[in-house]
């Protein structure tokens, strides 16, 4: 039996490099199980989505291989990987080997990625750190750049890790990343095909005009799925309700600027909502900066408040309540509505790194006010 060591000054240690993720993956990915592995996939995918939303490329492909490796390729500008004179380091080191390094910190000043899914500078590096291997190929500046990592470390002679060749794509640019999640980090890496199918479908819904293709090469038969919603959440809501709608799908959009606290700077928020009423189909989905808010947060609270207020006002104004009838509640509404909310903001407070809920006070207030006004007009027009 090992002798218990005394807890003293020499007991305190600091994790360095890849160990900051490899030894505690749940801190970044929310779990060291399959959920965390799936979130690692989404971190790379989100970089491609941010590029497409900024208008750089309209096609993203995801491929699943037999060895459980995953490949994501986009037609964006290509991740900057060459030497950065300001930082006095190569950008590939900053992006793939340095937590809290990236190009999305100045979005409030109108810089790149004004409405970005990933703002923390963690995703690409953390996913690289947690992989058994990662291959990165970038086409930009007339060159083809290649990198290979294993277990969180670049492979190659010091100073020669980045391979640079003339481009083989002409004027086309983009980034391709293929990596294998490491079983030394995650307890399970066998991400089911359904995860990719569902994730890419959702991203097509909230990114109008972007085509997302999933190819499953993990079995004897190759399967391919393609998603494109030209009109985003409106097309999606119509698809959900089909011919079972009590009312046509209604789309409304707006924008606002404000702050969560008096001493903070203003930030921008764009609001998009599509809804319809149905007595057979029900769906409530909230998205923010492309992330599906599985646990809702501010937009969900705003929608509930606004709908209850607007329908209650309509019933009162038109003497629809029966004598002694209780005021309408959200529980009376949610079973007969299809509601898809797709918002974007230049500043976002997520509950945690997995981005399944947001907590912005201003977004909740702005969306409540916007939706109340829109619904008041809607019910006047639909008397």
mmCIF file of C-alpha atoms in Angstrom:
data_model
loop_
_atom_site.group_PDB
_atom_site.id
_atom_site.type_symbol
_atom_site.label_atom_id
_atom_site.label_comp_id
_atom_site.label_asym_id
_atom_site.label_seq_id
_atom_site.Cartn_x
_atom_site.Cartn_y
_atom_site.Cartn_z
ATOM 1 C CA UNK A 1 0.000 0.000 0.000
ATOM 2 C CA UNK A 2 1.400 3.390 -1.075
ATOM 3 C CA UNK A 3 2.329 5.723 1.741
ATOM 4 C CA UNK A 4 0.145 8.843 1.908
ATOM 5 C CA UNK A 5 2.156 11.962 1.151
ATOM 6 C CA UNK A 6 1.942 15.019 3.345
ATOM 7 C CA UNK A 7 -0.030 17.920 1.880
ATOM 8 C CA UNK A 8 2.495 20.758 1.902
ATOM 9 C CA UNK A 9 4.025 23.507 -0.215
ATOM 10 C CA UNK A 10 5.455 21.072 -2.739
ATOM 11 C CA UNK A 11 2.018 19.531 -3.317
ATOM 12 C CA UNK A 12 0.839 22.470 -5.458
ATOM 13 C CA UNK A 13 1.529 22.017 -9.173
ATOM 14 C CA UNK A 14 0.536 23.811 -12.370
ATOM 15 C CA UNK A 15 -0.711 22.046 -15.514
ATOM 16 C CA UNK A 16 1.126 23.178 -18.619
ATOM 17 C CA UNK A 17 0.641 22.847 -22.355
ATOM 18 C CA UNK A 18 -1.677 20.108 -23.564
ATOM 19 C CA UNK A 19 -2.118 18.715 -20.032
ATOM 20 C CA UNK A 20 -4.378 21.693 -19.256
ATOM 21 C CA UNK A 21 -6.983 20.015 -21.462
ATOM 22 C CA UNK A 22 -5.921 16.374 -21.565
ATOM 23 C CA UNK A 23 -6.030 15.917 -17.795
ATOM 24 C CA UNK A 24 -9.251 17.910 -17.253
ATOM 25 C CA UNK A 25 -11.246 17.891 -20.535
ATOM 26 C CA UNK A 26 -14.590 18.428 -18.788
ATOM 27 C CA UNK A 27 -13.554 21.982 -17.846
ATOM 28 C CA UNK A 28 -13.494 22.934 -21.541
ATOM 29 C CA UNK A 29 -15.911 20.491 -23.140
ATOM 30 C CA UNK A 30 -18.393 20.005 -20.296
ATOM 31 C CA UNK A 31 -17.669 16.276 -20.024
ATOM 32 C CA UNK A 32 -14.934 13.702 -20.553
ATOM 33 C CA UNK A 33 -17.526 11.364 -22.100
ATOM 34 C CA UNK A 34 -19.237 11.263 -25.469
ATOM 35 C CA UNK A 35 -20.957 14.640 -24.895
ATOM 36 C CA UNK A 36 -17.584 16.284 -24.427
ATOM 37 C CA UNK A 37 -16.176 14.588 -27.504
ATOM 38 C CA UNK A 38 -19.133 15.841 -29.535
ATOM 39 C CA UNK A 39 -18.550 19.355 -28.260
ATOM 40 C CA UNK A 40 -14.909 19.143 -29.386
ATOM 41 C CA UNK A 41 -16.209 18.401 -32.899
ATOM 42 C CA UNK A 42 -18.505 21.404 -32.719
ATOM 43 C CA UNK A 43 -15.618 23.689 -31.748
ATOM 44 C CA UNK A 44 -13.913 23.091 -35.105
ATOM 45 C CA UNK A 45 -17.175 23.173 -37.040
ATOM 46 C CA UNK A 46 -18.084 26.526 -35.468
ATOM 47 C CA UNK A 47 -14.942 28.153 -36.909
ATOM 48 C CA UNK A 48 -16.068 27.173 -40.408
ATOM 49 C CA UNK A 49 -19.590 28.396 -39.683
ATOM 50 C CA UNK A 50 -18.284 31.786 -38.528
ATOM 51 C CA UNK A 51 -16.367 32.110 -41.812
ATOM 52 C CA UNK A 52 -19.444 31.260 -43.888
ATOM 53 C CA UNK A 53 -21.618 33.706 -41.937
ATOM 54 C CA UNK A 54 -19.094 36.452 -42.633
ATOM 55 C CA UNK A 55 -19.639 35.766 -46.336
ATOM 56 C CA UNK A 56 -16.535 33.681 -46.983
ATOM 57 C CA UNK A 57 -17.623 30.458 -48.631
ATOM 58 C CA UNK A 58 -21.056 28.867 -48.767
ATOM 59 C CA UNK A 59 -20.099 25.210 -48.459
ATOM 60 C CA UNK A 60 -18.958 23.233 -45.412
ATOM 61 C CA UNK A 61 -18.295 19.499 -45.585
ATOM 62 C CA UNK A 62 -17.967 17.085 -42.670
ATOM 63 C CA UNK A 63 -16.703 13.524 -43.131
ATOM 64 C CA UNK A 64 -16.753 10.671 -40.615
ATOM 65 C CA UNK A 65 -14.197 7.874 -41.075
ATOM 66 C CA UNK A 66 -13.947 4.245 -39.978
ATOM 67 C CA UNK A 67 -11.249 4.983 -37.358
ATOM 68 C CA UNK A 68 -13.627 7.543 -35.688
ATOM 69 C CA UNK A 69 -11.639 10.475 -37.075
ATOM 70 C CA UNK A 70 -13.555 13.509 -38.296
ATOM 71 C CA UNK A 71 -12.779 15.963 -41.072
ATOM 72 C CA UNK A 72 -14.217 19.456 -41.476
ATOM 73 C CA UNK A 73 -13.486 21.497 -44.595
ATOM 74 C CA UNK A 74 -14.652 24.973 -45.563
ATOM 75 C CA UNK A 75 -14.206 27.427 -48.419
ATOM 76 C CA UNK A 76 -13.375 30.374 -46.170
ATOM 77 C CA UNK A 77 -10.357 32.666 -46.164
ATOM 78 C CA UNK A 78 -8.097 30.057 -44.578
ATOM 79 C CA UNK A 79 -6.895 30.227 -40.996
ATOM 80 C CA UNK A 80 -3.846 32.540 -40.661
ATOM 81 C CA UNK A 81 -0.910 30.275 -39.745
ATOM 82 C CA UNK A 82 2.195 32.146 -40.947
ATOM 83 C CA UNK A 83 4.504 34.385 -38.887
ATOM 84 C CA UNK A 84 2.857 37.109 -36.787
ATOM 85 C CA UNK A 85 5.337 40.009 -36.300
ATOM 86 C CA UNK A 86 3.153 41.636 -33.655
ATOM 87 C CA UNK A 87 3.113 38.540 -31.446
ATOM 88 C CA UNK A 88 6.613 37.442 -32.568
ATOM 89 C CA UNK A 89 5.300 33.911 -33.030
ATOM 90 C CA UNK A 90 3.731 31.873 -35.797
ATOM 91 C CA UNK A 91 -0.054 32.132 -35.866
ATOM 92 C CA UNK A 92 -0.354 28.341 -36.016
ATOM 93 C CA UNK A 93 1.237 28.206 -32.567
ATOM 94 C CA UNK A 94 -1.232 30.749 -31.229
ATOM 95 C CA UNK A 95 -4.323 29.138 -32.790
ATOM 96 C CA UNK A 96 -3.518 25.471 -32.140
ATOM 97 C CA UNK A 97 -1.155 25.510 -29.156
ATOM 98 C CA UNK A 98 -2.219 28.492 -27.043
ATOM 99 C CA UNK A 99 -5.460 28.712 -25.080
ATOM 100 C CA UNK A 100 -7.135 32.129 -25.199
ATOM 101 C CA UNK A 101 -5.565 33.152 -28.505
ATOM 102 C CA UNK A 102 -7.591 33.978 -31.615
ATOM 103 C CA UNK A 103 -8.947 36.596 -33.981
ATOM 104 C CA UNK A 104 -12.362 37.224 -32.427
ATOM 105 C CA UNK A 105 -11.647 39.479 -29.463
ATOM 106 C CA UNK A 106 -12.282 42.853 -31.162
ATOM 107 C CA UNK A 107 -15.788 42.146 -32.428
ATOM 108 C CA UNK A 108 -17.271 45.097 -30.502
ATOM 109 C CA UNK A 109 -15.102 47.408 -32.636
ATOM 110 C CA UNK A 110 -16.485 46.020 -35.890
ATOM 111 C CA UNK A 111 -13.488 43.752 -36.442
ATOM 112 C CA UNK A 112 -13.675 40.240 -37.923
ATOM 113 C CA UNK A 113 -16.516 37.981 -36.738
ATOM 114 C CA UNK A 114 -18.884 40.646 -35.429
ATOM 115 C CA UNK A 115 -21.499 38.000 -34.617
ATOM 116 C CA UNK A 116 -19.373 34.991 -33.798
ATOM 117 C CA UNK A 117 -20.251 31.607 -32.332
ATOM 118 C CA UNK A 118 -16.802 31.222 -30.804
ATOM 119 C CA UNK A 119 -15.244 34.185 -29.010
ATOM 120 C CA UNK A 120 -13.093 32.633 -26.314
ATOM 121 C CA UNK A 121 -10.012 31.514 -28.253
ATOM 122 C CA UNK A 122 -10.297 28.002 -26.843
ATOM 123 C CA UNK A 123 -11.857 25.720 -29.456
ATOM 124 C CA UNK A 124 -9.145 24.971 -32.011
ATOM 125 C CA UNK A 125 -6.412 24.671 -29.398
ATOM 126 C CA UNK A 126 -8.458 22.602 -26.947
ATOM 127 C CA UNK A 127 -9.564 20.210 -29.688
ATOM 128 C CA UNK A 128 -5.981 19.845 -30.891
ATOM 129 C CA UNK A 129 -4.816 19.193 -27.341
ATOM 130 C CA UNK A 130 -7.455 16.483 -26.869
ATOM 131 C CA UNK A 131 -6.770 14.617 -30.104
ATOM 132 C CA UNK A 132 -4.756 11.498 -30.854
ATOM 133 C CA UNK A 133 -3.699 13.249 -34.030
ATOM 134 C CA UNK A 134 -4.734 16.333 -35.969
ATOM 135 C CA UNK A 135 -3.909 17.303 -39.539
ATOM 136 C CA UNK A 136 -4.512 20.890 -40.606
ATOM 137 C CA UNK A 137 -4.340 22.065 -44.228
ATOM 138 C CA UNK A 138 -4.821 25.739 -45.061
ATOM 139 C CA UNK A 139 -5.041 27.397 -48.462
ATOM 140 C CA UNK A 140 -4.430 31.164 -48.414
ATOM 141 C CA UNK A 141 -2.006 33.834 -49.659
ATOM 142 C CA UNK A 142 -1.203 31.696 -52.705
ATOM 143 C CA UNK A 143 0.186 28.919 -50.514
ATOM 144 C CA UNK A 144 -0.807 25.542 -49.124
ATOM 145 C CA UNK A 145 0.122 25.214 -45.437
ATOM 146 C CA UNK A 146 0.242 21.838 -43.670
ATOM 147 C CA UNK A 147 0.578 20.913 -39.979
ATOM 148 C CA UNK A 148 0.533 17.596 -38.144
ATOM 149 C CA UNK A 149 -0.048 17.198 -34.385
ATOM 150 C CA UNK A 150 -0.007 14.157 -32.128
ATOM 151 C CA UNK A 151 -1.357 14.103 -28.581
ATOM 152 C CA UNK A 152 -1.261 17.870 -28.287
ATOM 153 C CA UNK A 153 2.202 18.429 -29.731
ATOM 154 C CA UNK A 154 3.334 19.556 -33.209
ATOM 155 C CA UNK A 155 5.311 16.940 -35.110
ATOM 156 C CA UNK A 156 8.437 18.033 -36.923
ATOM 157 C CA UNK A 157 11.816 19.558 -36.342
ATOM 158 C CA UNK A 158 11.716 22.744 -34.248
ATOM 159 C CA UNK A 159 11.159 25.629 -36.615
ATOM 160 C CA UNK A 160 10.056 23.382 -39.483
ATOM 161 C CA UNK A 161 6.678 22.199 -38.160
ATOM 162 C CA UNK A 162 4.806 24.288 -40.754
ATOM 163 C CA UNK A 163 5.136 22.923 -44.283
ATOM 164 C CA UNK A 164 4.627 25.571 -47.004
ATOM 165 C CA UNK A 165 4.022 24.740 -50.667
ATOM 166 C CA UNK A 166 2.555 26.611 -53.655
ATOM 167 C CA UNK A 167 -1.216 26.327 -53.645
ATOM 168 C CA UNK A 168 -2.820 23.509 -55.607
ATOM 169 C CA UNK A 169 -6.230 25.233 -55.626
ATOM 170 C CA UNK A 170 -5.675 28.293 -57.776
ATOM 171 C CA UNK A 171 -7.526 31.222 -56.199
ATOM 172 C CA UNK A 172 -9.638 29.044 -53.908
ATOM 173 C CA UNK A 173 -8.990 29.345 -50.186
ATOM 174 C CA UNK A 174 -10.145 27.417 -47.128
ATOM 175 C CA UNK A 175 -9.240 25.249 -44.160
ATOM 176 C CA UNK A 176 -9.417 21.474 -43.779
ATOM 177 C CA UNK A 177 -9.023 19.843 -40.361
ATOM 178 C CA UNK A 178 -8.978 16.118 -39.730
ATOM 179 C CA UNK A 179 -8.487 14.737 -36.256
ATOM 180 C CA UNK A 180 -9.007 11.686 -34.131
ATOM 181 C CA UNK A 181 -10.289 12.255 -30.565
ATOM 182 C CA UNK A 182 -8.024 10.545 -28.043
ATOM 183 C CA UNK A 183 -9.348 7.719 -25.850
ATOM 184 C CA UNK A 184 -6.748 8.803 -23.287
ATOM 185 C CA UNK A 185 -8.795 12.019 -22.949
ATOM 186 C CA UNK A 186 -12.409 10.957 -23.590
ATOM 187 C CA UNK A 187 -14.048 7.803 -22.279
ATOM 188 C CA UNK A 188 -15.867 7.330 -25.610
ATOM 189 C CA UNK A 189 -15.068 8.679 -29.102
ATOM 190 C CA UNK A 190 -17.620 6.737 -31.179
ATOM 191 C CA UNK A 191 -19.794 9.716 -32.072
ATOM 192 C CA UNK A 192 -22.941 8.393 -33.790
ATOM 193 C CA UNK A 193 -23.877 9.517 -37.283
ATOM 194 C CA UNK A 194 -27.130 10.946 -35.880
ATOM 195 C CA UNK A 195 -25.149 13.623 -34.027
ATOM 196 C CA UNK A 196 -23.633 14.916 -37.260
ATOM 197 C CA UNK A 197 -26.918 14.723 -39.153
ATOM 198 C CA UNK A 198 -28.771 16.668 -36.470
ATOM 199 C CA UNK A 199 -26.004 19.219 -35.879
ATOM 200 C CA UNK A 200 -25.504 20.054 -39.550
ATOM 201 C CA UNK A 201 -29.243 20.298 -40.131
ATOM 202 C CA UNK A 202 -29.578 22.786 -37.276
ATOM 203 C CA UNK A 203 -26.656 24.850 -38.563
ATOM 204 C CA UNK A 204 -28.192 24.987 -42.044
ATOM 205 C CA UNK A 205 -31.435 26.246 -40.485
ATOM 206 C CA UNK A 206 -29.790 29.211 -38.752
ATOM 207 C CA UNK A 207 -27.284 30.079 -41.485
ATOM 208 C CA UNK A 208 -29.341 31.058 -44.508
ATOM 209 C CA UNK A 209 -27.922 29.962 -47.841
ATOM 210 C CA UNK A 210 -25.026 27.914 -46.423
ATOM 211 C CA UNK A 211 -24.837 24.303 -47.635
ATOM 212 C CA UNK A 212 -23.646 21.741 -45.077
ATOM 213 C CA UNK A 213 -22.780 18.259 -46.279
ATOM 214 C CA UNK A 214 -22.166 15.196 -44.096
ATOM 215 C CA UNK A 215 -20.537 12.114 -45.604
ATOM 216 C CA UNK A 216 -20.382 8.969 -43.491
ATOM 217 C CA UNK A 217 -17.507 6.718 -44.573
ATOM 218 C CA UNK A 218 -17.413 4.699 -41.358
ATOM 219 C CA UNK A 219 -19.238 1.678 -42.753
ATOM 220 C CA UNK A 220 -19.272 -0.520 -45.817
ATOM 221 C CA UNK A 221 -21.736 1.837 -47.538
ATOM 222 C CA UNK A 222 -21.034 5.547 -47.925
ATOM 223 C CA UNK A 223 -23.970 7.714 -46.875
ATOM 224 C CA UNK A 224 -24.325 11.381 -47.740
ATOM 225 C CA UNK A 225 -26.641 14.051 -46.298
ATOM 226 C CA UNK A 226 -26.969 17.620 -47.577
ATOM 227 C CA UNK A 227 -28.757 20.541 -45.930
ATOM 228 C CA UNK A 228 -29.603 23.987 -47.274
ATOM 229 C CA UNK A 229 -32.295 26.431 -46.106
ATOM 230 C CA UNK A 230 -32.293 29.441 -48.421
ATOM 231 C CA UNK A 231 -34.656 31.385 -46.145
ATOM 232 C CA UNK A 232 -33.410 29.968 -42.878
ATOM 233 C CA UNK A 233 -35.845 29.648 -40.012
ATOM 234 C CA UNK A 234 -38.872 30.556 -42.177
ATOM 235 C CA UNK A 235 -38.266 27.566 -44.443
ATOM 236 C CA UNK A 236 -37.634 25.407 -41.396
ATOM 237 C CA UNK A 237 -40.837 26.462 -39.622
ATOM 238 C CA UNK A 238 -42.811 25.741 -42.801
ATOM 239 C CA UNK A 239 -41.162 22.331 -43.011
ATOM 240 C CA UNK A 240 -42.108 21.570 -39.406
ATOM 241 C CA UNK A 241 -45.723 22.630 -39.634
ATOM 242 C CA UNK A 242 -46.362 21.248 -43.136
ATOM 243 C CA UNK A 243 -50.090 21.257 -43.907
ATOM 244 C CA UNK A 244 -51.042 21.131 -40.232
ATOM 245 C CA UNK A 245 -50.935 24.872 -39.524
ATOM 246 C CA UNK A 246 -53.780 26.869 -38.025
ATOM 247 C CA UNK A 247 -51.982 30.031 -39.190
ATOM 248 C CA UNK A 248 -49.287 30.701 -41.829
ATOM 249 C CA UNK A 249 -45.687 30.982 -40.658
ATOM 250 C CA UNK A 250 -44.983 34.569 -39.605
ATOM 251 C CA UNK A 251 -41.438 35.959 -39.671
ATOM 252 C CA UNK A 252 -40.266 39.101 -37.900
ATOM 253 C CA UNK A 253 -36.844 40.626 -37.378
ATOM 254 C CA UNK A 254 -35.375 43.572 -35.514
ATOM 255 C CA UNK A 255 -32.243 45.027 -33.989
ATOM 256 C CA UNK A 256 -31.313 46.855 -30.810
ATOM 257 C CA UNK A 257 -28.321 48.214 -28.949
ATOM 258 C CA UNK A 258 -27.852 48.289 -25.196
ATOM 259 C CA UNK A 259 -25.915 46.986 -22.229
ATOM 260 C CA UNK A 260 -26.300 44.473 -19.432
ATOM 261 C CA UNK A 261 -24.955 46.885 -16.843
ATOM 262 C CA UNK A 262 -24.754 50.676 -16.662
ATOM 263 C CA UNK A 263 -20.952 50.779 -16.538
ATOM 264 C CA UNK A 264 -20.489 48.507 -19.563
ATOM 265 C CA UNK A 265 -20.338 49.518 -23.263
ATOM 266 C CA UNK A 266 -23.288 49.027 -25.603
ATOM 267 C CA UNK A 267 -23.413 45.966 -27.820
ATOM 268 C CA UNK A 268 -25.579 45.020 -30.788
ATOM 269 C CA UNK A 269 -28.254 42.345 -30.990
ATOM 270 C CA UNK A 270 -30.150 41.100 -34.049
ATOM 271 C CA UNK A 271 -33.425 39.251 -33.478
ATOM 272 C CA UNK A 272 -35.170 36.858 -35.879
ATOM 273 C CA UNK A 273 -38.288 34.862 -35.035
ATOM 274 C CA UNK A 274 -40.537 32.594 -37.086
ATOM 275 C CA UNK A 275 -43.726 31.145 -35.611
ATOM 276 C CA UNK A 276 -47.051 29.576 -36.451
ATOM 277 C CA UNK A 277 -49.944 28.041 -34.516
ATOM 278 C CA UNK A 278 -50.945 24.402 -34.924
ATOM 279 C CA UNK A 279 -53.152 22.008 -32.972
ATOM 280 C CA UNK A 280 -51.057 18.982 -33.985
ATOM 281 C CA UNK A 281 -47.418 20.132 -34.219
ATOM 282 C CA UNK A 282 -45.371 21.697 -31.430
ATOM 283 C CA UNK A 283 -41.780 22.933 -31.483
ATOM 284 C CA UNK A 284 -39.786 25.479 -29.475
ATOM 285 C CA UNK A 285 -36.187 26.080 -30.559
ATOM 286 C CA UNK A 286 -33.867 28.918 -29.588
ATOM 287 C CA UNK A 287 -30.534 29.710 -31.264
ATOM 288 C CA UNK A 288 -27.921 32.347 -30.533
ATOM 289 C CA UNK A 289 -24.942 33.093 -32.785
ATOM 290 C CA UNK A 290 -25.762 29.721 -34.401
ATOM 291 C CA UNK A 291 -25.549 27.756 -31.159
ATOM 292 C CA UNK A 292 -28.667 25.748 -30.290
ATOM 293 C CA UNK A 293 -29.691 26.869 -26.828
ATOM 294 C CA UNK A 294 -30.820 23.487 -25.588
ATOM 295 C CA UNK A 295 -31.461 24.989 -22.147
ATOM 296 C CA UNK A 296 -32.812 28.304 -23.430
ATOM 297 C CA UNK A 297 -31.950 31.170 -21.170
ATOM 298 C CA UNK A 298 -32.672 34.788 -22.103
ATOM 299 C CA UNK A 299 -34.513 34.239 -25.455
ATOM 300 C CA UNK A 300 -36.745 31.551 -23.965
ATOM 301 C CA UNK A 301 -37.708 33.759 -21.015
ATOM 302 C CA UNK A 302 -38.392 36.682 -23.365
ATOM 303 C CA UNK A 303 -40.588 34.610 -25.687
ATOM 304 C CA UNK A 304 -42.674 33.244 -22.834
ATOM 305 C CA UNK A 305 -43.205 36.685 -21.322
ATOM 306 C CA UNK A 306 -44.051 38.301 -24.669
ATOM 307 C CA UNK A 307 -46.494 35.616 -25.817
ATOM 308 C CA UNK A 308 -48.386 35.510 -22.530
ATOM 309 C CA UNK A 309 -48.596 39.311 -22.455
ATOM 310 C CA UNK A 310 -49.721 39.669 -26.098
ATOM 311 C CA UNK A 311 -52.312 36.894 -26.092
ATOM 312 C CA UNK A 312 -53.689 37.991 -22.720
ATOM 313 C CA UNK A 313 -54.003 41.564 -24.041
ATOM 314 C CA UNK A 314 -55.739 40.347 -27.184
ATOM 315 C CA UNK A 315 -58.236 38.274 -25.194
ATOM 316 C CA UNK A 316 -58.982 41.179 -22.836
ATOM 317 C CA UNK A 317 -59.290 43.780 -25.590
ATOM 318 C CA UNK A 318 -61.699 41.595 -27.534
ATOM 319 C CA UNK A 319 -63.712 40.323 -24.548
ATOM 320 C CA UNK A 320 -62.721 36.724 -25.249
ATOM 321 C CA UNK A 321 -62.381 35.661 -21.604
ATOM 322 C CA UNK A 322 -65.390 33.887 -20.125
ATOM 323 C CA UNK A 323 -66.625 35.089 -16.742
ATOM 324 C CA UNK A 324 -64.427 33.658 -13.992
ATOM 325 C CA UNK A 325 -61.962 32.204 -16.497
ATOM 326 C CA UNK A 326 -58.326 32.244 -15.366
ATOM 327 C CA UNK A 327 -55.799 34.388 -17.194
ATOM 328 C CA UNK A 328 -53.978 32.525 -19.937
ATOM 329 C CA UNK A 329 -50.589 31.040 -18.993
ATOM 330 C CA UNK A 330 -47.604 29.826 -20.974
ATOM 331 C CA UNK A 331 -48.665 26.207 -20.394
ATOM 332 C CA UNK A 332 -51.818 26.966 -22.419
ATOM 333 C CA UNK A 333 -49.779 28.298 -25.337
ATOM 334 C CA UNK A 334 -46.741 26.048 -25.687
ATOM 335 C CA UNK A 335 -48.638 22.970 -26.884
ATOM 336 C CA UNK A 336 -49.986 24.711 -29.976
ATOM 337 C CA UNK A 337 -47.056 26.734 -31.271
ATOM 338 C CA UNK A 338 -44.077 26.303 -33.568
ATOM 339 C CA UNK A 339 -41.503 28.922 -32.570
ATOM 340 C CA UNK A 340 -37.944 29.232 -33.862
ATOM 341 C CA UNK A 341 -35.798 32.085 -32.561
ATOM 342 C CA UNK A 342 -32.455 32.890 -34.192
ATOM 343 C CA UNK A 343 -30.570 35.790 -32.588
ATOM 344 C CA UNK A 344 -27.078 37.230 -32.874
ATOM 345 C CA UNK A 345 -25.163 39.590 -30.609
ATOM 346 C CA UNK A 346 -21.703 41.130 -30.498
ATOM 347 C CA UNK A 347 -21.421 40.249 -26.816
ATOM 348 C CA UNK A 348 -22.773 37.056 -25.327
ATOM 349 C CA UNK A 349 -22.801 35.620 -21.827
ATOM 350 C CA UNK A 350 -23.122 31.858 -22.013
ATOM 351 C CA UNK A 351 -23.807 29.786 -18.927
ATOM 352 C CA UNK A 352 -20.629 27.847 -19.717
ATOM 353 C CA UNK A 353 -18.296 26.870 -22.567
ATOM 354 C CA UNK A 354 -20.801 24.369 -23.996
ATOM 355 C CA UNK A 355 -23.056 27.298 -25.038
ATOM 356 C CA UNK A 356 -26.422 25.686 -24.291
ATOM 357 C CA UNK A 357 -27.955 28.742 -22.609
ATOM 358 C CA UNK A 358 -27.292 32.484 -22.509
ATOM 359 C CA UNK A 359 -27.850 34.841 -19.592
ATOM 360 C CA UNK A 360 -27.667 38.375 -21.081
ATOM 361 C CA UNK A 361 -30.044 40.715 -19.264
ATOM 362 C CA UNK A 362 -30.210 43.188 -22.148
ATOM 363 C CA UNK A 363 -30.942 40.505 -24.750
ATOM 364 C CA UNK A 364 -33.866 39.296 -22.662
ATOM 365 C CA UNK A 365 -35.204 42.843 -22.237
ATOM 366 C CA UNK A 366 -34.697 43.790 -25.895
ATOM 367 C CA UNK A 367 -36.290 40.621 -27.203
ATOM 368 C CA UNK A 368 -39.253 40.915 -24.832
ATOM 369 C CA UNK A 369 -39.941 44.490 -25.972
ATOM 370 C CA UNK A 370 -39.427 43.657 -29.652
ATOM 371 C CA UNK A 371 -41.595 40.559 -29.560
ATOM 372 C CA UNK A 372 -44.386 42.235 -27.598
ATOM 373 C CA UNK A 373 -44.614 44.982 -30.214
ATOM 374 C CA UNK A 374 -44.515 42.508 -33.106
ATOM 375 C CA UNK A 375 -47.183 40.289 -31.558
ATOM 376 C CA UNK A 376 -49.481 43.231 -30.848
ATOM 377 C CA UNK A 377 -49.398 44.108 -34.563
ATOM 378 C CA UNK A 378 -49.773 40.457 -35.485
ATOM 379 C CA UNK A 379 -52.957 39.988 -33.454
ATOM 380 C CA UNK A 380 -54.471 43.196 -34.818
ATOM 381 C CA UNK A 381 -53.841 41.974 -38.360
ATOM 382 C CA UNK A 382 -55.191 38.486 -37.595
ATOM 383 C CA UNK A 383 -58.440 39.406 -35.852
#
